[in-house]
JSON list of C-alpha atoms and ligand atoms in Angstrom, two decimals:
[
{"chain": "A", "resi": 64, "resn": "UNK", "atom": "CA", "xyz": [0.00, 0.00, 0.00]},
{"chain": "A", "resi": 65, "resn": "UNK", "atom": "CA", "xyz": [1.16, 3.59, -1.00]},
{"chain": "A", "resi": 66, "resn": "UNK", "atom": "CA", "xyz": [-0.11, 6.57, 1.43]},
{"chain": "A", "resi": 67, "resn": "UNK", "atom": "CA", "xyz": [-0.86, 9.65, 0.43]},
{"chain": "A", "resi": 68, "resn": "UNK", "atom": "CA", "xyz": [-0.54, 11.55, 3.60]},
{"chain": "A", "resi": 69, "resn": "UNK", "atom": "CA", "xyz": [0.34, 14.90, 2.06]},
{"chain": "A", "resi": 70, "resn": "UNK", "atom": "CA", "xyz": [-1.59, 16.76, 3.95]},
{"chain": "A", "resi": 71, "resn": "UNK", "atom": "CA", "xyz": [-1.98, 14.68, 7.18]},
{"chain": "A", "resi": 72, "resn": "UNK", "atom": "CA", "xyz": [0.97, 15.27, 9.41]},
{"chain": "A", "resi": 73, "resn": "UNK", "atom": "CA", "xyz": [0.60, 13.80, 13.07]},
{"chain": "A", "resi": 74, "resn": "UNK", "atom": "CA", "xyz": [-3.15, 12.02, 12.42]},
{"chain": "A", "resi": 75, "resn": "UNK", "atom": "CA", "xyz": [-3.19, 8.30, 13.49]},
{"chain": "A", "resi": 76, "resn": "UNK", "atom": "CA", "xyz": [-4.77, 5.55, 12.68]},
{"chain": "A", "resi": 77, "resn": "UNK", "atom": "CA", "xyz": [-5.57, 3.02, 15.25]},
{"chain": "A", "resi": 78, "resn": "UNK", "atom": "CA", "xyz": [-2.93, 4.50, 17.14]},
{"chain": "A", "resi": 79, "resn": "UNK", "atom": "CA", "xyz": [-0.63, 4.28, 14.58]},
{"chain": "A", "resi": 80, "resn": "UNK", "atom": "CA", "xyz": [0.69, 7.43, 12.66]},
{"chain": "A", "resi": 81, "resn": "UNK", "atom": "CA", "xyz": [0.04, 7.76, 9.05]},
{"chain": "A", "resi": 82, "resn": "UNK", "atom": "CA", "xyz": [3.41, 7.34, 7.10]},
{"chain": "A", "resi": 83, "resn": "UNK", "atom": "CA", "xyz": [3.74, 4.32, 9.01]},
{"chain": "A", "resi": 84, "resn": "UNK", "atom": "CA", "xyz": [0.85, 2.20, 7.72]},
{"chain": "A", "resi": 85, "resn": "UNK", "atom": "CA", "xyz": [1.76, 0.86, 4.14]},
{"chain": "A", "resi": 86, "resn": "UNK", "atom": "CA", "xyz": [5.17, 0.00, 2.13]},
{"chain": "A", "resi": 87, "resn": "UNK", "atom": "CA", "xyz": [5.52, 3.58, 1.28]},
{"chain": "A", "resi": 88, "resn": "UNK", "atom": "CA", "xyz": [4.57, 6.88, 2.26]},
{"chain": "A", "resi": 89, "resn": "UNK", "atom": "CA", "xyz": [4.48, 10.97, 1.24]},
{"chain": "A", "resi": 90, "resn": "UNK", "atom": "CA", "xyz": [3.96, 14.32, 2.75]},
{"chain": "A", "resi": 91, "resn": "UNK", "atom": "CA", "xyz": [4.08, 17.28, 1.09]},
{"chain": "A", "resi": 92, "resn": "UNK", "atom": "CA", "xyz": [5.72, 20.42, 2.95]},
{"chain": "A", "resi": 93, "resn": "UNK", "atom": "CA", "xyz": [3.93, 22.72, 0.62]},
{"chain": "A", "resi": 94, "resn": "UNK", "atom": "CA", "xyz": [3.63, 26.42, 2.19]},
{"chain": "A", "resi": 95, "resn": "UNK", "atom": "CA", "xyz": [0.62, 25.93, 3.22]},
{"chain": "A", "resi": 96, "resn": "UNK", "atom": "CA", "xyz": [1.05, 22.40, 5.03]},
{"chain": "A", "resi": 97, "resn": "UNK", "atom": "CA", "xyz": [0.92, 21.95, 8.47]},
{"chain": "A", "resi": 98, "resn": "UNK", "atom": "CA", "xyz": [4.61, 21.32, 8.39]},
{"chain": "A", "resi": 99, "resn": "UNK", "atom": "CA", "xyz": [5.92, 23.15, 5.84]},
{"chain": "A", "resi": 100, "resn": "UNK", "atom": "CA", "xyz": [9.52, 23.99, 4.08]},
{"chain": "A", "resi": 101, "resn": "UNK", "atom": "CA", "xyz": [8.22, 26.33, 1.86]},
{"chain": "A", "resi": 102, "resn": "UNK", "atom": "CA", "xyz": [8.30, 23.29, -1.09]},
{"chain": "A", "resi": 103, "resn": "UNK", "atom": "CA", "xyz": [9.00, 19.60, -1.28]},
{"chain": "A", "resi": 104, "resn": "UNK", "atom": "CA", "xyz": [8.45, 16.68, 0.40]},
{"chain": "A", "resi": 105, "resn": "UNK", "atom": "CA", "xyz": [8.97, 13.90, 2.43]},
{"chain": "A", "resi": 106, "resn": "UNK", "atom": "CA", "xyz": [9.37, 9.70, 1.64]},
{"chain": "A", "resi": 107, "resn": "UNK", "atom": "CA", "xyz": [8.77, 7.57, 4.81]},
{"chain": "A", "resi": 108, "resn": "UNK", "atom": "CA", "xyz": [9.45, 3.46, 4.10]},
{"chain": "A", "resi": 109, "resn": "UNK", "atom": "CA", "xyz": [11.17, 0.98, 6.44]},
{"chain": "A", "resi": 110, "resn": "UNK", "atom": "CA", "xyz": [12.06, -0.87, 3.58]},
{"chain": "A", "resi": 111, "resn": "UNK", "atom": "CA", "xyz": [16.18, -0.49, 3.15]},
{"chain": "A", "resi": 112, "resn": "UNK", "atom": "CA", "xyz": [16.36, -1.60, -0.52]},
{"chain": "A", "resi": 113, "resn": "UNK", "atom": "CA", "xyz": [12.96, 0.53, -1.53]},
{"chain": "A", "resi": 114, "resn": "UNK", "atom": "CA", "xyz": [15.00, 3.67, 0.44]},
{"chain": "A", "resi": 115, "resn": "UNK", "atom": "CA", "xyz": [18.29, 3.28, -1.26]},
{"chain": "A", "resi": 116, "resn": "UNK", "atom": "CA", "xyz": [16.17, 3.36, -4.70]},
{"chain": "A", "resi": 117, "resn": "UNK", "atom": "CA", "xyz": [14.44, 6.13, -3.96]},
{"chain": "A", "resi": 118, "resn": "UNK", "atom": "CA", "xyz": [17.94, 8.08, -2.72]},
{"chain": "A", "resi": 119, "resn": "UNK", "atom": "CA", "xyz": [19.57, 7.01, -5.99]},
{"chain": "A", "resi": 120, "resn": "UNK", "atom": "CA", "xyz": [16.39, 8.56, -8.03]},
{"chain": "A", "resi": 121, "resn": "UNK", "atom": "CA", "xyz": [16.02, 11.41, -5.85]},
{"chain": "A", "resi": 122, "resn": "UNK", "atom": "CA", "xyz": [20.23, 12.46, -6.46]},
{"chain": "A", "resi": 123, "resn": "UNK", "atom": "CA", "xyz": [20.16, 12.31, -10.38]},
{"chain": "A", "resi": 124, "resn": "UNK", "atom": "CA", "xyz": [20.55, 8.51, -11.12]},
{"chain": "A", "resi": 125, "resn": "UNK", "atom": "CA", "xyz": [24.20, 8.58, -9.45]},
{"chain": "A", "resi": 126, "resn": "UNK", "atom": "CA", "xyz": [25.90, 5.35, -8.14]},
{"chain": "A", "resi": 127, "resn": "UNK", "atom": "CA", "xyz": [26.23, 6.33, -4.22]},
{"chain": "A", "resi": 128, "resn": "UNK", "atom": "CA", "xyz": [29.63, 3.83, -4.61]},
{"chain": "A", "resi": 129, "resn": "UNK", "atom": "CA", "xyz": [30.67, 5.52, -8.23]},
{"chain": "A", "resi": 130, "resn": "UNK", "atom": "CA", "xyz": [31.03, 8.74, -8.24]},
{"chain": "A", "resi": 131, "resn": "UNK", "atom": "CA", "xyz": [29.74, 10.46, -11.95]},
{"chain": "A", "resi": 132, "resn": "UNK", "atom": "CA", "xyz": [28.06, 7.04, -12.90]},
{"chain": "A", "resi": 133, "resn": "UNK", "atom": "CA", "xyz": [24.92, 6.92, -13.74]},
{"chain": "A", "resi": 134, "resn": "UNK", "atom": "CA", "xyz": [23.44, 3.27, -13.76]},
{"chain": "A", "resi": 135, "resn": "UNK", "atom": "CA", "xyz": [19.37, 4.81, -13.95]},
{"chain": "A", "resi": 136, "resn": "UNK", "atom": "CA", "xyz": [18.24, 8.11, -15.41]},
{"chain": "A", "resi": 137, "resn": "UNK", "atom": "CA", "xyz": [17.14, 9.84, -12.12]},
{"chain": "A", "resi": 138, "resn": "UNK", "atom": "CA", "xyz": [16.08, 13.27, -11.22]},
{"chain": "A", "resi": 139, "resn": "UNK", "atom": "CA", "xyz": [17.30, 16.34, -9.19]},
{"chain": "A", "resi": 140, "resn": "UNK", "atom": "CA", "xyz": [15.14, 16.02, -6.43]},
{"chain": "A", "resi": 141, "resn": "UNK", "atom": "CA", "xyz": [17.04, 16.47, -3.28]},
{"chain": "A", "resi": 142, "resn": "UNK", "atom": "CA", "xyz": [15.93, 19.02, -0.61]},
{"chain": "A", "resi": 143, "resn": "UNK", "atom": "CA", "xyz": [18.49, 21.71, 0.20]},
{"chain": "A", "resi": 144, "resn": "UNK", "atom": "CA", "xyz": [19.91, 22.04, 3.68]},
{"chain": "A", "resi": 145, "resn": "UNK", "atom": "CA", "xyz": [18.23, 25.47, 4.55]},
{"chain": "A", "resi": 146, "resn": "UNK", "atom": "CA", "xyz": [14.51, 23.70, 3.99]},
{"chain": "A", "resi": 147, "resn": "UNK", "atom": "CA", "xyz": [15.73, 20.59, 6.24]},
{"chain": "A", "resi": 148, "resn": "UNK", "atom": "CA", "xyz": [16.70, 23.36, 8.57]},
{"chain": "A", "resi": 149, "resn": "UNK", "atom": "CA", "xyz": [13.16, 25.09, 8.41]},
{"chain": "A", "resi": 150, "resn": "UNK", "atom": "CA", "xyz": [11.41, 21.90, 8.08]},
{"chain": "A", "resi": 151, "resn": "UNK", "atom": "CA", "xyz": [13.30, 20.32, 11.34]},
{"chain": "A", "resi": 152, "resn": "UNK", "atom": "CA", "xyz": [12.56, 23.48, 13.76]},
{"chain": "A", "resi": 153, "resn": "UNK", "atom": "CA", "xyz": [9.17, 23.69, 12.17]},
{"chain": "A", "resi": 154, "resn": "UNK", "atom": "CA", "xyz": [8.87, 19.44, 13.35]},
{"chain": "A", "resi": 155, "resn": "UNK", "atom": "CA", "xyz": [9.67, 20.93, 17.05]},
{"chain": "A", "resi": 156, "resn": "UNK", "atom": "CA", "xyz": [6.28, 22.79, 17.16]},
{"chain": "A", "resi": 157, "resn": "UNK", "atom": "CA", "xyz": [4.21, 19.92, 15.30]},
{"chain": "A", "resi": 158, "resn": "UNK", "atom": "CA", "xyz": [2.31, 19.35, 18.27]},
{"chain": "A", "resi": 159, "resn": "UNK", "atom": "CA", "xyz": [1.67, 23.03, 19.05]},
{"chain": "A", "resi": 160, "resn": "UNK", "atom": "CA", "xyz": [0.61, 23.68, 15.81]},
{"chain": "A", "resi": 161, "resn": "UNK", "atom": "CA", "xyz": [-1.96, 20.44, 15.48]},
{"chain": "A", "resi": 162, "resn": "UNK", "atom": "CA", "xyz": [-3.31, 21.56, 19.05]},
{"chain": "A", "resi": 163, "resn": "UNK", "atom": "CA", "xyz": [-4.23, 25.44, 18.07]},
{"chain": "A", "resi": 164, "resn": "UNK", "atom": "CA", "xyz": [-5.48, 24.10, 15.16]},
{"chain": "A", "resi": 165, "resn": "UNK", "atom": "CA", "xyz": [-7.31, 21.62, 17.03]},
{"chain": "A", "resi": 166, "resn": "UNK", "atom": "CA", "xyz": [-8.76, 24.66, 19.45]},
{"chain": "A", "resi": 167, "resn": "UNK", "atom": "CA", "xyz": [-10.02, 26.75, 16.13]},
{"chain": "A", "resi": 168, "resn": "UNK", "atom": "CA", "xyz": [-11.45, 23.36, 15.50]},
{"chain": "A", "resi": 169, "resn": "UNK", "atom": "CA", "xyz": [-13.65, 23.94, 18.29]},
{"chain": "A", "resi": 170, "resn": "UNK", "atom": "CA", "xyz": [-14.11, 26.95, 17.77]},
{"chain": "A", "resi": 171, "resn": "UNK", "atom": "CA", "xyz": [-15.73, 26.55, 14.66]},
{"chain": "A", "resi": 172, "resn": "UNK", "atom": "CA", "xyz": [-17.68, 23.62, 15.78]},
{"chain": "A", "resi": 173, "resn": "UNK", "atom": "CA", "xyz": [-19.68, 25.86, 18.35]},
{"chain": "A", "resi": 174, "resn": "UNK", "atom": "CA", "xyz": [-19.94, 28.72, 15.98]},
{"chain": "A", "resi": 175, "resn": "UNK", "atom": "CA", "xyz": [-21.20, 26.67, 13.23]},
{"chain": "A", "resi": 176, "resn": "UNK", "atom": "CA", "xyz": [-23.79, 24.14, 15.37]},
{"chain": "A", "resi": 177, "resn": "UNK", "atom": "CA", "xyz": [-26.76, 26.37, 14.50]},
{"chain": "A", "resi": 178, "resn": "UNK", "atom": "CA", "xyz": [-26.45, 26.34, 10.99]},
{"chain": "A", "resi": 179, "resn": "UNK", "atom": "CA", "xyz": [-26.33, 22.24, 11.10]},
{"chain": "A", "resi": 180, "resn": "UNK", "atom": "CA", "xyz": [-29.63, 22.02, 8.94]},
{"chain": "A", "resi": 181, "resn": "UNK", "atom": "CA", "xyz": [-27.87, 23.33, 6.05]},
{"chain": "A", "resi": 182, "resn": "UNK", "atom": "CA", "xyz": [-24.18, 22.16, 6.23]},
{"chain": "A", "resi": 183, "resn": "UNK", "atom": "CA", "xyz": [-22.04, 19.06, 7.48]},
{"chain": "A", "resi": 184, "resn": "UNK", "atom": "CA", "xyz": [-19.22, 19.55, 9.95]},
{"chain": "A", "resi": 185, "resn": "UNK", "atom": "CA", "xyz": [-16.26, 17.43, 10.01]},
{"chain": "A", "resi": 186, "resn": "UNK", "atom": "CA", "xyz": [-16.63, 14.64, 12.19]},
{"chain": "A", "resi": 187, "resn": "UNK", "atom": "CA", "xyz": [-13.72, 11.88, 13.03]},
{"chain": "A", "resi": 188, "resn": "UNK", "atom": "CA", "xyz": [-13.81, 8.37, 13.70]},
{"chain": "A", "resi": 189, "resn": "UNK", "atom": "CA", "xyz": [-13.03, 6.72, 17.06]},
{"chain": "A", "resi": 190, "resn": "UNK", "atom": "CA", "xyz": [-10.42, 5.31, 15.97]},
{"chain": "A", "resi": 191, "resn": "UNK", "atom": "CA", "xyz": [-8.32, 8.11, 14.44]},
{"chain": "A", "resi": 192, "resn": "UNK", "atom": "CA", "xyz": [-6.97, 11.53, 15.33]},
{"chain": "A", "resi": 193, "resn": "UNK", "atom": "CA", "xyz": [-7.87, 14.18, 12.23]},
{"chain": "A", "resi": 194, "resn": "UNK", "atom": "CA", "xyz": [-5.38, 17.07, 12.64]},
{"chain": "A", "resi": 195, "resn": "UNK", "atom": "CA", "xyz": [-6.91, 20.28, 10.82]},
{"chain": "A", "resi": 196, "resn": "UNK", "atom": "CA", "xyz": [-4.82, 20.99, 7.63]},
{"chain": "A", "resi": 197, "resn": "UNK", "atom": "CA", "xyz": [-8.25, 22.34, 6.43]},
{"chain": "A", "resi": 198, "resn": "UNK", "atom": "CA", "xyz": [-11.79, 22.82, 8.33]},
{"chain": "A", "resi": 199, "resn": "UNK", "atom": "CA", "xyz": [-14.08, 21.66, 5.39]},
{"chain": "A", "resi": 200, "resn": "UNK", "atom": "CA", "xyz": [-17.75, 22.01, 5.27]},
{"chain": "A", "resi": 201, "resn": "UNK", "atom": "CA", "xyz": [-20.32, 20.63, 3.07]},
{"chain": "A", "resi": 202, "resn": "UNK", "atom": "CA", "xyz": [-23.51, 22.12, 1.84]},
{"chain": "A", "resi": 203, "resn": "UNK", "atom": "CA", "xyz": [-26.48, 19.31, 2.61]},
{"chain": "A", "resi": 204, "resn": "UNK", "atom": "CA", "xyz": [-27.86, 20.11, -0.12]},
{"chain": "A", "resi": 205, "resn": "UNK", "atom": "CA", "xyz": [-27.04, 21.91, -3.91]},
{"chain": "A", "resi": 206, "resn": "UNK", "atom": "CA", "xyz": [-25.13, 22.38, -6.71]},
{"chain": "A", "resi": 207, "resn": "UNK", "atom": "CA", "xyz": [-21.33, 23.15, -8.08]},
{"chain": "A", "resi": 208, "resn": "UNK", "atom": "CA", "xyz": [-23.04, 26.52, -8.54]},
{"chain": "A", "resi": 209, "resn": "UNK", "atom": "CA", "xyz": [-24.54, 27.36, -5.66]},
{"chain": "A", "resi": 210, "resn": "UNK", "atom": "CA", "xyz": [-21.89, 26.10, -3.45]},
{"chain": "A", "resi": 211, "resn": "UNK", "atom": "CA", "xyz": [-19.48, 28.67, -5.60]},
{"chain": "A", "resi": 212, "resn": "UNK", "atom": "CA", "xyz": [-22.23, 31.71, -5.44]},
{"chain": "A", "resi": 213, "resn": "UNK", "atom": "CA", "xyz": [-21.85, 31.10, -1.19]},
{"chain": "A", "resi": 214, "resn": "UNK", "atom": "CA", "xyz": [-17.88, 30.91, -1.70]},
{"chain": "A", "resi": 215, "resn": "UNK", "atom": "CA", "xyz": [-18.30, 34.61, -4.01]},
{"chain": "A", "resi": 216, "resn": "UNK", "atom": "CA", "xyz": [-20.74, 35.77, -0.83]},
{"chain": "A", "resi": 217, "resn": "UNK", "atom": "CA", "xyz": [-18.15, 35.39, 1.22]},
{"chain": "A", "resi": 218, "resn": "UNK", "atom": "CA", "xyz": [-15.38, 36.65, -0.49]},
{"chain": "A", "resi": 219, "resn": "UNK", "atom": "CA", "xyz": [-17.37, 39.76, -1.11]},
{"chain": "A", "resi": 220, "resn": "UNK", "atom": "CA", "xyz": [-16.82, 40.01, 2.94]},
{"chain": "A", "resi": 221, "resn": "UNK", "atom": "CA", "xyz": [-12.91, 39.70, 2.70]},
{"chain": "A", "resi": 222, "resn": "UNK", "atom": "CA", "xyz": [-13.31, 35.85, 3.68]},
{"chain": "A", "resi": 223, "resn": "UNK", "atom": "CA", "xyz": [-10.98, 33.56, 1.44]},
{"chain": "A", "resi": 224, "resn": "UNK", "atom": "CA", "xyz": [-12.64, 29.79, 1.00]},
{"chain": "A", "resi": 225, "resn": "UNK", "atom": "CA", "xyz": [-11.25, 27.04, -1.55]},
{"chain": "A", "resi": 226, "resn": "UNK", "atom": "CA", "xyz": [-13.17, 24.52, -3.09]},
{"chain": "A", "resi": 227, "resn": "UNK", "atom": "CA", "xyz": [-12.50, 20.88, -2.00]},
{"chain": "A", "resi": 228, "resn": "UNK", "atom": "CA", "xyz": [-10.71, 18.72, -4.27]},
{"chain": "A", "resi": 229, "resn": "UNK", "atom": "CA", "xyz": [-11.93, 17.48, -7.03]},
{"chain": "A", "resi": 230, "resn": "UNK", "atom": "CA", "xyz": [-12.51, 13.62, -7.03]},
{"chain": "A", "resi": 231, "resn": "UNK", "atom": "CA", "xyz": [-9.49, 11.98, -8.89]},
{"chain": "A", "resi": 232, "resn": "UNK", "atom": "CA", "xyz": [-11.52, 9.80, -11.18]},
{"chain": "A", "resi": 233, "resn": "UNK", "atom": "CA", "xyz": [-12.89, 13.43, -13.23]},
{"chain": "A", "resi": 234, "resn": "UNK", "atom": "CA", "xyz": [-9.23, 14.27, -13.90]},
{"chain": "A", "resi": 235, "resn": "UNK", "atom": "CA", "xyz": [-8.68, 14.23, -17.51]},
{"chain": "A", "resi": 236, "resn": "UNK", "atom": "CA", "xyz": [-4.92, 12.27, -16.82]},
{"chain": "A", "resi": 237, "resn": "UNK", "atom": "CA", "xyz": [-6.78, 9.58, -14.21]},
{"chain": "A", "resi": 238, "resn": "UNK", "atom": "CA", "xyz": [-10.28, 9.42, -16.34]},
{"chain": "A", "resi": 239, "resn": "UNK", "atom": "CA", "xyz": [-12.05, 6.29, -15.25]},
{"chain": "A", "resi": 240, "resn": "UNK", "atom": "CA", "xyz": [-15.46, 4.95, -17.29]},
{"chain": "A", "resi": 241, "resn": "UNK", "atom": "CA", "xyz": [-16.80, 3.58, -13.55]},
{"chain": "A", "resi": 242, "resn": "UNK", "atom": "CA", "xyz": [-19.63, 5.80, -12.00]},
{"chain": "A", "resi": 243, "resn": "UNK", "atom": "CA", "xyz": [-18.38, 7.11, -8.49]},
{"chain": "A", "resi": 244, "resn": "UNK", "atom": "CA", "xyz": [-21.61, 9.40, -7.42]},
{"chain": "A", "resi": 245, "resn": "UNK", "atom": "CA", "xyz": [-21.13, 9.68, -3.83]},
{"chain": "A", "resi": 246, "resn": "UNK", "atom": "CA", "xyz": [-17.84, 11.50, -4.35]},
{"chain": "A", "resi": 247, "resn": "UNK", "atom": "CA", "xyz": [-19.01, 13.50, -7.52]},
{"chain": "A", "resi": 248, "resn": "UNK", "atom": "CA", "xyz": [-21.87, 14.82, -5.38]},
{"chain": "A", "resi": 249, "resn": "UNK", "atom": "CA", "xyz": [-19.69, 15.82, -2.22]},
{"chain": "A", "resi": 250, "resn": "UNK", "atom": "CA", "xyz": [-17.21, 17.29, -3.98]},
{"chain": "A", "resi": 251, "resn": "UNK", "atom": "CA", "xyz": [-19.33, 19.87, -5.99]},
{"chain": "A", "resi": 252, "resn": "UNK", "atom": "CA", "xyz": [-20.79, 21.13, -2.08]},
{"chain": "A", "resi": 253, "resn": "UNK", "atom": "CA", "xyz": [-17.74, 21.12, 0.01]},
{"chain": "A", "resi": 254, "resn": "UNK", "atom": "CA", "xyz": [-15.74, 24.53, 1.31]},
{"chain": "A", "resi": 255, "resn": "UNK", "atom": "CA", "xyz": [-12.63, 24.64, 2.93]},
{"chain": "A", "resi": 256, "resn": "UNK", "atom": "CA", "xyz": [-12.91, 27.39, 5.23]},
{"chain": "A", "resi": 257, "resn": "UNK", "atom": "CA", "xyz": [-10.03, 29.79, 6.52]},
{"chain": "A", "resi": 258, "resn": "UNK", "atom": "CA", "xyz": [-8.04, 27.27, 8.45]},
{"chain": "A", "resi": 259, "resn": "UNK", "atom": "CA", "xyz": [-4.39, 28.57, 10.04]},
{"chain": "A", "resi": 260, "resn": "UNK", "atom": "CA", "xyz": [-3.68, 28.86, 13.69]},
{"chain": "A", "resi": 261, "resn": "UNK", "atom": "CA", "xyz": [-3.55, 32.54, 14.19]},
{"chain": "A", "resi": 262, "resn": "UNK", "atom": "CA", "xyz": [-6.91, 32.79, 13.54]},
{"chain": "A", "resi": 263, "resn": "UNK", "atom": "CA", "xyz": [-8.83, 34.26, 16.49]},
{"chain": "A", "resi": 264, "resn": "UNK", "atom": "CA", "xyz": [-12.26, 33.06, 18.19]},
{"chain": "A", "resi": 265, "resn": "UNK", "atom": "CA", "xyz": [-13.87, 36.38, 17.06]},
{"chain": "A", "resi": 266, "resn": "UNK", "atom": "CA", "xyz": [-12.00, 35.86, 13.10]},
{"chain": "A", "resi": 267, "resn": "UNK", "atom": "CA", "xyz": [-14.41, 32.48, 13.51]},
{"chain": "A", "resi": 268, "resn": "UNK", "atom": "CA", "xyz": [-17.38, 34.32, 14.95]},
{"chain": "A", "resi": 269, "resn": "UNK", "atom": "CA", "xyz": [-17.52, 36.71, 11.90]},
{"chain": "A", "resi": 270, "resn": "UNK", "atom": "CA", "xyz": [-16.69, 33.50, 9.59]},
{"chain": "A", "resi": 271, "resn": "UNK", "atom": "CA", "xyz": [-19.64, 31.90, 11.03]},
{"chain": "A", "resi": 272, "resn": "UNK", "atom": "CA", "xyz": [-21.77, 34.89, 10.70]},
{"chain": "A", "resi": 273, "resn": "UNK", "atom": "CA", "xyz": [-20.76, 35.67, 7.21]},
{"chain": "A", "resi": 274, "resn": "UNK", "atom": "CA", "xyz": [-21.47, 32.38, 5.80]},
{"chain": "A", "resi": 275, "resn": "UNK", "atom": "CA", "xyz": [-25.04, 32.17, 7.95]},
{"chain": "A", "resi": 276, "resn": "UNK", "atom": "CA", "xyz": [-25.99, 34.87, 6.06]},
{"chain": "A", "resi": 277, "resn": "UNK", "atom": "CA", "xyz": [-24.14, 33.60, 2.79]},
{"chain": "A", "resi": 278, "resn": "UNK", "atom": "CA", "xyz": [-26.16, 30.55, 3.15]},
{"chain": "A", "resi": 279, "resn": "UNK", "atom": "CA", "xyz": [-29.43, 32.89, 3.19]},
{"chain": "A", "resi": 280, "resn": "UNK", "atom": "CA", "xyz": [-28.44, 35.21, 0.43]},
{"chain": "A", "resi": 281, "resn": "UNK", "atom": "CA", "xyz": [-26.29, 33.21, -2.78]},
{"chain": "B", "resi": 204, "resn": "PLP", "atom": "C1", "xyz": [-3.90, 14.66, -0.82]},
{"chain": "B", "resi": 204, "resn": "PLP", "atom": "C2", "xyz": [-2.78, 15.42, -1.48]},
{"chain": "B", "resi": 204, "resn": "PLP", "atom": "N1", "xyz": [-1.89, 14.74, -2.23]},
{"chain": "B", "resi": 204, "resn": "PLP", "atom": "C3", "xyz": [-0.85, 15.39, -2.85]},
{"chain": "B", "resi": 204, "resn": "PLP", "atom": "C4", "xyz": [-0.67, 16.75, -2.71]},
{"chain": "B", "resi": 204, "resn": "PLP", "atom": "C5", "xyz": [0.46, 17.41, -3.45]},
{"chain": "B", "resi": 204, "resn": "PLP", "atom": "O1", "xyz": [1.48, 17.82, -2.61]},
{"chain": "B", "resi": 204, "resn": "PLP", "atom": "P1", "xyz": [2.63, 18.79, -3.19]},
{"chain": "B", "resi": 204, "resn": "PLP", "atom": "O2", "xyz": [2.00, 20.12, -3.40]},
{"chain": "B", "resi": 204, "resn": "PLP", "atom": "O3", "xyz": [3.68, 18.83, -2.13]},
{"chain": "B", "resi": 204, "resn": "PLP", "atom": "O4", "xyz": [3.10, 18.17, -4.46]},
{"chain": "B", "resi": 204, "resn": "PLP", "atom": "C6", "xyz": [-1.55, 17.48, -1.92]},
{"chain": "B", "resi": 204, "resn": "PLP", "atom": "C7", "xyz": [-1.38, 18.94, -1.74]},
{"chain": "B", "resi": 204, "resn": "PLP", "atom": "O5", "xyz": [-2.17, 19.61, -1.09]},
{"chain": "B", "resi": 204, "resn": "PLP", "atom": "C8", "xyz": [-2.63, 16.80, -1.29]},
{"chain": "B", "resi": 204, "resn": "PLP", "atom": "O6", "xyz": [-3.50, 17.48, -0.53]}
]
């Protein structure tokens, strides 16, 4: 199994922490990450021979033994030592930054219980531990369009939302003929809302506020 735990720094599964659950892992430590190094990435394996592949890919190809000789075509892939440097110190506050992200969590959830009859709040399984890279929402009910017209409400209030992702299997480059409906639907209605730890209790008030009457009005 291959995770894609890009975005999901520090959640757990059973206990376990994602990056540890399959053959192979990544995490992206894109700005906007929870961890972050401004760009790149990160491999996690405990497979030796899988690691020393993916070292000889990541350097250009070269023989770690044979210095100039190229045995594979690789790439240049290798982070630089000032990102390790930011991406190490920034790994000292992980925890600090899950838990106020955690708290706006919260916050949200109270400021955003009234308006339950028209959207879904995230919700997290026993099991696991969801860190907040992004506090999505879903409209119960609606279009693409009409979850975009509350997403233009909102920015007409100097509130920034993204769309969620859309599904991989409408991707032109991962096109599938099977039917997957479910996702289809819940991607056209969900919002990621503002989502960074220096956001304040009263930032999520007005958030909450704004899209109540978003929800009324687009
Ligand atoms: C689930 C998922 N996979 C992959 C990526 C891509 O990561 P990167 O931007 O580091 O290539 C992202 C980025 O947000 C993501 O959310």
């Amino acid at each position: 199994m291959l995770e894609d735990a890009a975005e999901a720094h520090g959640a757990t599964v059973n206990g376990k922490k994602v990056g540890g659950l399959g053959k192979c892992a990544t995490f992206s430590f894109y700005g906007n990450k929870i961890v972050t190094t401004g760009e790149g990435g990160m491999i996690t394996t405990n497979d030796s021979e899988l690691a020393a592949r993916l070292r000889l890919f990541r350097g250009q190809g070269m023989d770690p033994e044979r210095r100039y000789w190229f045995p594979v075509v690789g790439y240049n892939y290798r982070m630089t030592n000032i990102q390790a440097a930011i991406g190490l110190a920034q790994m000292e506050a992980i925890e600090q930054a899950i838990s106020e992200r955690d708290r706006l969590a919260q916050w949200y959830n109270q400021a955003l219980a009234p308006l339950q009859s028209q959207i879904v709040l995230p919700s997290c399984q026993p099991w696991a531990r969801q860190v907040f890279w992004m506090y999505n929402i879903f409209l119960r009910e609606g279009t693409e369009q009409r979850r975009d017209a509350v997403m233009r409400y909102l920015d007409s209030q100097g509130i920034e939302t993204r769309p969620v992702f859309y599904p991989m299997h409408v991707l032109p480059p991962y096109a599938q003929p099977s039917q997957f409906p479910v996702a289809d639907l819940w991607a056209q209605r969900g919002i990621n809302l503002p989502t960074h730890q220096a956001l304040t209790e009263d930032d999520v008030h007005r958030i909450a506020d704004c899209l109540g009457k978003a929800l009324v009005n687009a």
